[in-house]
Amino acid sequence: MNFGIIGPGHIADRFATVLKDASGCQLEAVASRNQDRAAAFAQKHGASKAYDSTTKLLEDPAVDAVYIALPHNAHKNAALAAIAHGKAVLCEKPLSTNAADAREMIDQARQHQVLLMEAMWTRTLPAYRQVLQWVRDGRIGELKLIQASFSFQMPYNPKFRHYNPDTAGGSLLDAGVYPVEFAIGCAGCKPDAVSGLITRAPSGVDNLASFSLSFPNDILASLSCGFSVKSPGDAWLLGTEGRILVSDFIRTRHCELQDADGSMIDQFDSEDVDGFIYEIEHFKALFESGAVESPLIPWHDTIASAEVIDRILAQNA
């Protein structure tokens, strides 16, 4: 499976490094507005081609799929162009900056029968999948409460994409998608009520958010994200007969099944590898099977996550 990377930045560097360990995958081409930057990235990671435009990469018949690692505001146009060229698309999170654009991208993928997957790699992790299995098997009784936070300290600089409104900066789009999609995945449905508060950086984007979700199956979620404080990173799922600890939930390798008093009943540990490998292997398997949608990162969950963020931002407009 020959990949093309659009946007050779920090996250693309990680992706290209892990791609080398994925069986049957290789980096074919790289595209950047800066030819020298594309060429340097291609040389570092063994790609045979470097392009100075997305269009040139998409017109390359040797490219099977593209990994979009551009700033959030550029995801939609790059993905739509790739879909129109018949290229499978693995797009960095969030898939888009709002739910309306997410629906449009998904509608085009469905119409053209092209694989489109949001790169919510955390959902492909073996430990996360074990957590879902424990929940579905009723090992903690009825799930009632989900607690998760992803927040880190990022020095303020209005030119950084995190704080730049022109590139759709803000903690909800950058970090909040992780606890939101974690909660939606564990609850197994979209929330019917959303309530949240945010604080803003001088540039106007949100830099800290605390919010609650209510699901129609009587599950509540208490979530937060931000750039101004560092959160512990562990998540909890509390049920009527027990609870689950998900250590460092966005990159988890360890989870514990506990009874209601905190005594461990079972645990799961996965091997110490970069979790991107599971995302890449899952995407490759989907491509080879002819699928257009991932069962681990389904389109309705991607849209539901975007709707949550839309609603929080609207409440704090």
mmCIF file with all atom_site columns, C-alpha atoms in Angstrom, residues 122-240:
data_model
loop_
_atom_site.group_PDB
_atom_site.id
_atom_site.type_symbol
_atom_site.label_atom_id
_atom_site.label_alt_id
_atom_site.label_comp_id
_atom_site.label_asym_id
_atom_site.label_entity_id
_atom_site.label_seq_id
_atom_site.pdbx_PDB_ins_code
_atom_site.Cartn_x
_atom_site.Cartn_y
_atom_site.Cartn_z
_atom_site.occupancy
_atom_site.B_iso_or_equiv
_atom_site.pdbx_formal_charge
_atom_site.auth_seq_id
_atom_site.auth_comp_id
_atom_site.auth_asym_id
_atom_site.auth_atom_id
_atom_site.pdbx_PDB_model_num
ATOM 1   C CA . THR A 1 122 ? -6.512  5.812  20.154 1.00 0.00 ? 122 THR A CA 1
ATOM 2   C CA . ARG A 1 123 ? -9.550  3.764  19.159 1.00 0.00 ? 123 ARG A CA 1
ATOM 3   C CA . THR A 1 124 ? -7.360  1.158  17.472 1.00 0.00 ? 124 THR A CA 1
ATOM 4   C CA . LEU A 1 125 ? -5.264  0.496  20.586 1.00 0.00 ? 125 LEU A CA 1
ATOM 5   C CA . PRO A 1 126 ? -5.621  -3.056 21.985 1.00 0.00 ? 126 PRO A CA 1
ATOM 6   C CA . ALA A 1 127 ? -6.121  -1.777 25.547 1.00 0.00 ? 127 ALA A CA 1
ATOM 7   C CA . TYR A 1 128 ? -8.949  0.539  24.485 1.00 0.00 ? 128 TYR A CA 1
ATOM 8   C CA . ARG A 1 129 ? -10.615 -2.314 22.636 1.00 0.00 ? 129 ARG A CA 1
ATOM 9   C CA . GLN A 1 130 ? -10.315 -4.453 25.760 1.00 0.00 ? 130 GLN A CA 1
ATOM 10  C CA . VAL A 1 131 ? -12.018 -1.703 27.767 1.00 0.00 ? 131 VAL A CA 1
ATOM 11  C CA . LEU A 1 132 ? -14.932 -1.696 25.327 1.00 0.00 ? 132 LEU A CA 1
ATOM 12  C CA . GLN A 1 133 ? -15.187 -5.478 25.588 1.00 0.00 ? 133 GLN A CA 1
ATOM 13  C CA . TRP A 1 134 ? -15.381 -5.341 29.378 1.00 0.00 ? 134 TRP A CA 1
ATOM 14  C CA . VAL A 1 135 ? -18.112 -2.706 29.158 1.00 0.00 ? 135 VAL A CA 1
ATOM 15  C CA . ARG A 1 136 ? -20.095 -4.593 26.511 1.00 0.00 ? 136 ARG A CA 1
ATOM 16  C CA . ASP A 1 137 ? -19.794 -7.827 28.510 1.00 0.00 ? 137 ASP A CA 1
ATOM 17  C CA . GLY A 1 138 ? -21.282 -6.136 31.573 1.00 0.00 ? 138 GLY A CA 1
ATOM 18  C CA . ARG A 1 139 ? -18.182 -6.666 33.699 1.00 0.00 ? 139 ARG A CA 1
ATOM 19  C CA . ILE A 1 140 ? -18.873 -3.412 35.624 1.00 0.00 ? 140 ILE A CA 1
ATOM 20  C CA . GLY A 1 141 ? -22.646 -3.768 35.525 1.00 0.00 ? 141 GLY A CA 1
ATOM 21  C CA . GLU A 1 142 ? -24.315 -0.799 33.878 1.00 0.00 ? 142 GLU A CA 1
ATOM 22  C CA . LEU A 1 143 ? -21.923 1.968  32.861 1.00 0.00 ? 143 LEU A CA 1
ATOM 23  C CA . LYS A 1 144 ? -23.005 5.204  34.528 1.00 0.00 ? 144 LYS A CA 1
ATOM 24  C CA . LEU A 1 145 ? -20.146 7.705  34.557 1.00 0.00 ? 145 LEU A CA 1
ATOM 25  C CA . ILE A 1 146 ? -17.146 8.435  32.322 1.00 0.00 ? 146 ILE A CA 1
ATOM 26  C CA . GLN A 1 147 ? -14.331 10.696 33.513 1.00 0.00 ? 147 GLN A CA 1
ATOM 27  C CA . ALA A 1 148 ? -11.540 11.792 31.177 1.00 0.00 ? 148 ALA A CA 1
ATOM 28  C CA . SER A 1 149 ? -9.280  14.799 30.689 1.00 0.00 ? 149 SER A CA 1
ATOM 29  C CA . PHE A 1 150 ? -6.569  15.635 28.193 1.00 0.00 ? 150 PHE A CA 1
ATOM 30  C CA . SER A 1 151 ? -4.786  18.865 28.947 1.00 0.00 ? 151 SER A CA 1
ATOM 31  C CA . PHE A 1 152 ? -1.180  19.949 28.561 1.00 0.00 ? 152 PHE A CA 1
ATOM 32  C CA . GLN A 1 153 ? 0.777   23.160 29.000 1.00 0.00 ? 153 GLN A CA 1
ATOM 33  C CA . MET A 1 154 ? 1.537   25.021 25.783 1.00 0.00 ? 154 MET A CA 1
ATOM 34  C CA . PRO A 1 155 ? 3.304   28.397 26.032 1.00 0.00 ? 155 PRO A CA 1
ATOM 35  C CA . TYR A 1 156 ? 1.197   31.131 24.522 1.00 0.00 ? 156 TYR A CA 1
ATOM 36  C CA . ASN A 1 157 ? 2.248   32.232 21.064 1.00 0.00 ? 157 ASN A CA 1
ATOM 37  C CA . PRO A 1 158 ? -0.443  33.569 18.715 1.00 0.00 ? 158 PRO A CA 1
ATOM 38  C CA . LYS A 1 159 ? 1.585   32.295 15.741 1.00 0.00 ? 159 LYS A CA 1
ATOM 39  C CA . PHE A 1 160 ? 1.437   28.671 16.929 1.00 0.00 ? 160 PHE A CA 1
ATOM 40  C CA . ARG A 1 161 ? -1.383  26.698 15.333 1.00 0.00 ? 161 ARG A CA 1
ATOM 41  C CA . HIS A 1 162 ? -2.708  25.880 18.822 1.00 0.00 ? 162 HIS A CA 1
ATOM 42  C CA . TYR A 1 163 ? -3.506  29.541 19.487 1.00 0.00 ? 163 TYR A CA 1
ATOM 43  C CA . ASN A 1 164 ? -4.044  30.833 15.958 1.00 0.00 ? 164 ASN A CA 1
ATOM 44  C CA . PRO A 1 165 ? -7.723  31.320 15.040 1.00 0.00 ? 165 PRO A CA 1
ATOM 45  C CA . ASP A 1 166 ? -6.805  31.451 11.330 1.00 0.00 ? 166 ASP A CA 1
ATOM 46  C CA . THR A 1 167 ? -5.744  27.787 11.472 1.00 0.00 ? 167 THR A CA 1
ATOM 47  C CA . ALA A 1 168 ? -8.704  26.721 13.639 1.00 0.00 ? 168 ALA A CA 1
ATOM 48  C CA . GLY A 1 169 ? -6.701  26.649 16.837 1.00 0.00 ? 169 GLY A CA 1
ATOM 49  C CA . GLY A 1 170 ? -8.155  26.007 20.254 1.00 0.00 ? 170 GLY A CA 1
ATOM 50  C CA . SER A 1 171 ? -8.024  23.240 22.840 1.00 0.00 ? 171 SER A CA 1
ATOM 51  C CA . LEU A 1 172 ? -11.371 21.663 21.954 1.00 0.00 ? 172 LEU A CA 1
ATOM 52  C CA . LEU A 1 173 ? -10.383 20.908 18.363 1.00 0.00 ? 173 LEU A CA 1
ATOM 53  C CA . ASP A 1 174 ? -6.812  19.976 19.210 1.00 0.00 ? 174 ASP A CA 1
ATOM 54  C CA . ALA A 1 175 ? -7.158  18.100 22.510 1.00 0.00 ? 175 ALA A CA 1
ATOM 55  C CA . GLY A 1 176 ? -10.868 17.893 23.304 1.00 0.00 ? 176 GLY A CA 1
ATOM 56  C CA . VAL A 1 177 ? -11.595 15.463 20.495 1.00 0.00 ? 177 VAL A CA 1
ATOM 57  C CA . TYR A 1 178 ? -9.806  12.747 22.478 1.00 0.00 ? 178 TYR A CA 1
ATOM 58  C CA . PRO A 1 179 ? -12.004 12.707 25.602 1.00 0.00 ? 179 PRO A CA 1
ATOM 59  C CA . VAL A 1 180 ? -15.111 13.398 23.501 1.00 0.00 ? 180 VAL A CA 1
ATOM 60  C CA . GLU A 1 181 ? -14.545 10.445 21.174 1.00 0.00 ? 181 GLU A CA 1
ATOM 61  C CA . PHE A 1 182 ? -13.461 8.286  24.116 1.00 0.00 ? 182 PHE A CA 1
ATOM 62  C CA . ALA A 1 183 ? -16.748 8.974  25.883 1.00 0.00 ? 183 ALA A CA 1
ATOM 63  C CA . ILE A 1 184 ? -18.875 8.484  22.775 1.00 0.00 ? 184 ILE A CA 1
ATOM 64  C CA . GLY A 1 185 ? -17.119 5.195  22.024 1.00 0.00 ? 185 GLY A CA 1
ATOM 65  C CA . CYS A 1 186 ? -17.542 3.863  25.551 1.00 0.00 ? 186 CYS A CA 1
ATOM 66  C CA . ALA A 1 187 ? -21.180 4.988  25.793 1.00 0.00 ? 187 ALA A CA 1
ATOM 67  C CA . GLY A 1 188 ? -21.934 3.416  22.419 1.00 0.00 ? 188 GLY A CA 1
ATOM 68  C CA . CYS A 1 189 ? -24.112 6.269  21.204 1.00 0.00 ? 189 CYS A CA 1
ATOM 69  C CA . LYS A 1 190 ? -24.166 10.026 20.633 1.00 0.00 ? 190 LYS A CA 1
ATOM 70  C CA . PRO A 1 191 ? -24.996 12.351 23.540 1.00 0.00 ? 191 PRO A CA 1
ATOM 71  C CA . ASP A 1 192 ? -28.382 14.023 23.699 1.00 0.00 ? 192 ASP A CA 1
ATOM 72  C CA . ALA A 1 193 ? -27.266 16.884 25.958 1.00 0.00 ? 193 ALA A CA 1
ATOM 73  C CA . VAL A 1 194 ? -24.061 18.923 26.080 1.00 0.00 ? 194 VAL A CA 1
ATOM 74  C CA . SER A 1 195 ? -23.053 21.630 28.534 1.00 0.00 ? 195 SER A CA 1
ATOM 75  C CA . GLY A 1 196 ? -19.673 23.289 28.745 1.00 0.00 ? 196 GLY A CA 1
ATOM 76  C CA . LEU A 1 197 ? -17.612 26.273 29.817 1.00 0.00 ? 197 LEU A CA 1
ATOM 77  C CA . ILE A 1 198 ? -14.367 27.594 28.350 1.00 0.00 ? 198 ILE A CA 1
ATOM 78  C CA . THR A 1 199 ? -11.687 30.165 29.003 1.00 0.00 ? 199 THR A CA 1
ATOM 79  C CA . ARG A 1 200 ? -9.985  31.984 26.145 1.00 0.00 ? 200 ARG A CA 1
ATOM 80  C CA . ALA A 1 201 ? -6.431  32.890 25.211 1.00 0.00 ? 201 ALA A CA 1
ATOM 81  C CA . PRO A 1 202 ? -5.679  36.504 24.149 1.00 0.00 ? 202 PRO A CA 1
ATOM 82  C CA . SER A 1 203 ? -6.020  35.415 20.510 1.00 0.00 ? 203 SER A CA 1
ATOM 83  C CA . GLY A 1 204 ? -9.632  34.460 21.175 1.00 0.00 ? 204 GLY A CA 1
ATOM 84  C CA . VAL A 1 205 ? -9.397  30.668 20.891 1.00 0.00 ? 205 VAL A CA 1
ATOM 85  C CA . ASP A 1 206 ? -10.378 28.435 23.801 1.00 0.00 ? 206 ASP A CA 1
ATOM 86  C CA . ASN A 1 207 ? -7.435  27.367 25.947 1.00 0.00 ? 207 ASN A CA 1
ATOM 87  C CA . LEU A 1 208 ? -9.313  25.447 28.645 1.00 0.00 ? 208 LEU A CA 1
ATOM 88  C CA . ALA A 1 209 ? -12.668 23.697 28.564 1.00 0.00 ? 209 ALA A CA 1
ATOM 89  C CA . SER A 1 210 ? -14.728 21.738 31.063 1.00 0.00 ? 210 SER A CA 1
ATOM 90  C CA . PHE A 1 211 ? -17.880 20.063 29.833 1.00 0.00 ? 211 PHE A CA 1
ATOM 91  C CA . SER A 1 212 ? -20.467 17.411 30.534 1.00 0.00 ? 212 SER A CA 1
ATOM 92  C CA . LEU A 1 213 ? -22.301 15.022 28.240 1.00 0.00 ? 213 LEU A CA 1
ATOM 93  C CA . SER A 1 214 ? -25.515 13.134 28.885 1.00 0.00 ? 214 SER A CA 1
ATOM 94  C CA . PHE A 1 215 ? -26.357 10.028 26.880 1.00 0.00 ? 215 PHE A CA 1
ATOM 95  C CA . PRO A 1 216 ? -29.831 8.584  26.273 1.00 0.00 ? 216 PRO A CA 1
ATOM 96  C CA . ASN A 1 217 ? -28.883 5.351  28.067 1.00 0.00 ? 217 ASN A CA 1
ATOM 97  C CA . ASP A 1 218 ? -28.459 7.214  31.400 1.00 0.00 ? 218 ASP A CA 1
ATOM 98  C CA . ILE A 1 219 ? -24.693 7.615  31.135 1.00 0.00 ? 219 ILE A CA 1
ATOM 99  C CA . LEU A 1 220 ? -22.994 10.862 32.112 1.00 0.00 ? 220 LEU A CA 1
ATOM 100 C CA . ALA A 1 221 ? -19.521 12.019 31.116 1.00 0.00 ? 221 ALA A CA 1
ATOM 101 C CA . SER A 1 222 ? -17.358 14.598 32.890 1.00 0.00 ? 222 SER A CA 1
ATOM 102 C CA . LEU A 1 223 ? -14.637 15.768 30.501 1.00 0.00 ? 223 LEU A CA 1
ATOM 103 C CA . SER A 1 224 ? -12.042 18.513 30.095 1.00 0.00 ? 224 SER A CA 1
ATOM 104 C CA . CYS A 1 225 ? -9.205  19.643 27.866 1.00 0.00 ? 225 CYS A CA 1
ATOM 105 C CA . GLY A 1 226 ? -6.798  22.525 27.632 1.00 0.00 ? 226 GLY A CA 1
ATOM 106 C CA . PHE A 1 227 ? -3.429  24.134 26.998 1.00 0.00 ? 227 PHE A CA 1
ATOM 107 C CA . SER A 1 228 ? -2.932  25.887 30.352 1.00 0.00 ? 228 SER A CA 1
ATOM 108 C CA . VAL A 1 229 ? -2.692  22.978 32.826 1.00 0.00 ? 229 VAL A CA 1
ATOM 109 C CA . LYS A 1 230 ? -1.427  19.412 32.663 1.00 0.00 ? 230 LYS A CA 1
ATOM 110 C CA . SER A 1 231 ? -3.957  16.722 33.535 1.00 0.00 ? 231 SER A CA 1
ATOM 111 C CA . PRO A 1 232 ? -3.025  13.282 34.952 1.00 0.00 ? 232 PRO A CA 1
ATOM 112 C CA . GLY A 1 233 ? -4.289  11.552 31.816 1.00 0.00 ? 233 GLY A CA 1
ATOM 113 C CA . ASP A 1 234 ? -6.017  8.525  33.345 1.00 0.00 ? 234 ASP A CA 1
ATOM 114 C CA . ALA A 1 235 ? -9.677  7.887  32.559 1.00 0.00 ? 235 ALA A CA 1
ATOM 115 C CA . TRP A 1 236 ? -12.296 6.093  34.638 1.00 0.00 ? 236 TRP A CA 1
ATOM 116 C CA . LEU A 1 237 ? -15.445 4.222  33.710 1.00 0.00 ? 237 LEU A CA 1
ATOM 117 C CA . LEU A 1 238 ? -17.738 3.771  36.688 1.00 0.00 ? 238 LEU A CA 1
ATOM 118 C CA . GLY A 1 239 ? -20.496 1.178  36.674 1.00 0.00 ? 239 GLY A CA 1
ATOM 119 C CA . THR A 1 240 ? -23.097 -0.185 39.056 1.00 0.00 ? 240 THR A CA 1
#
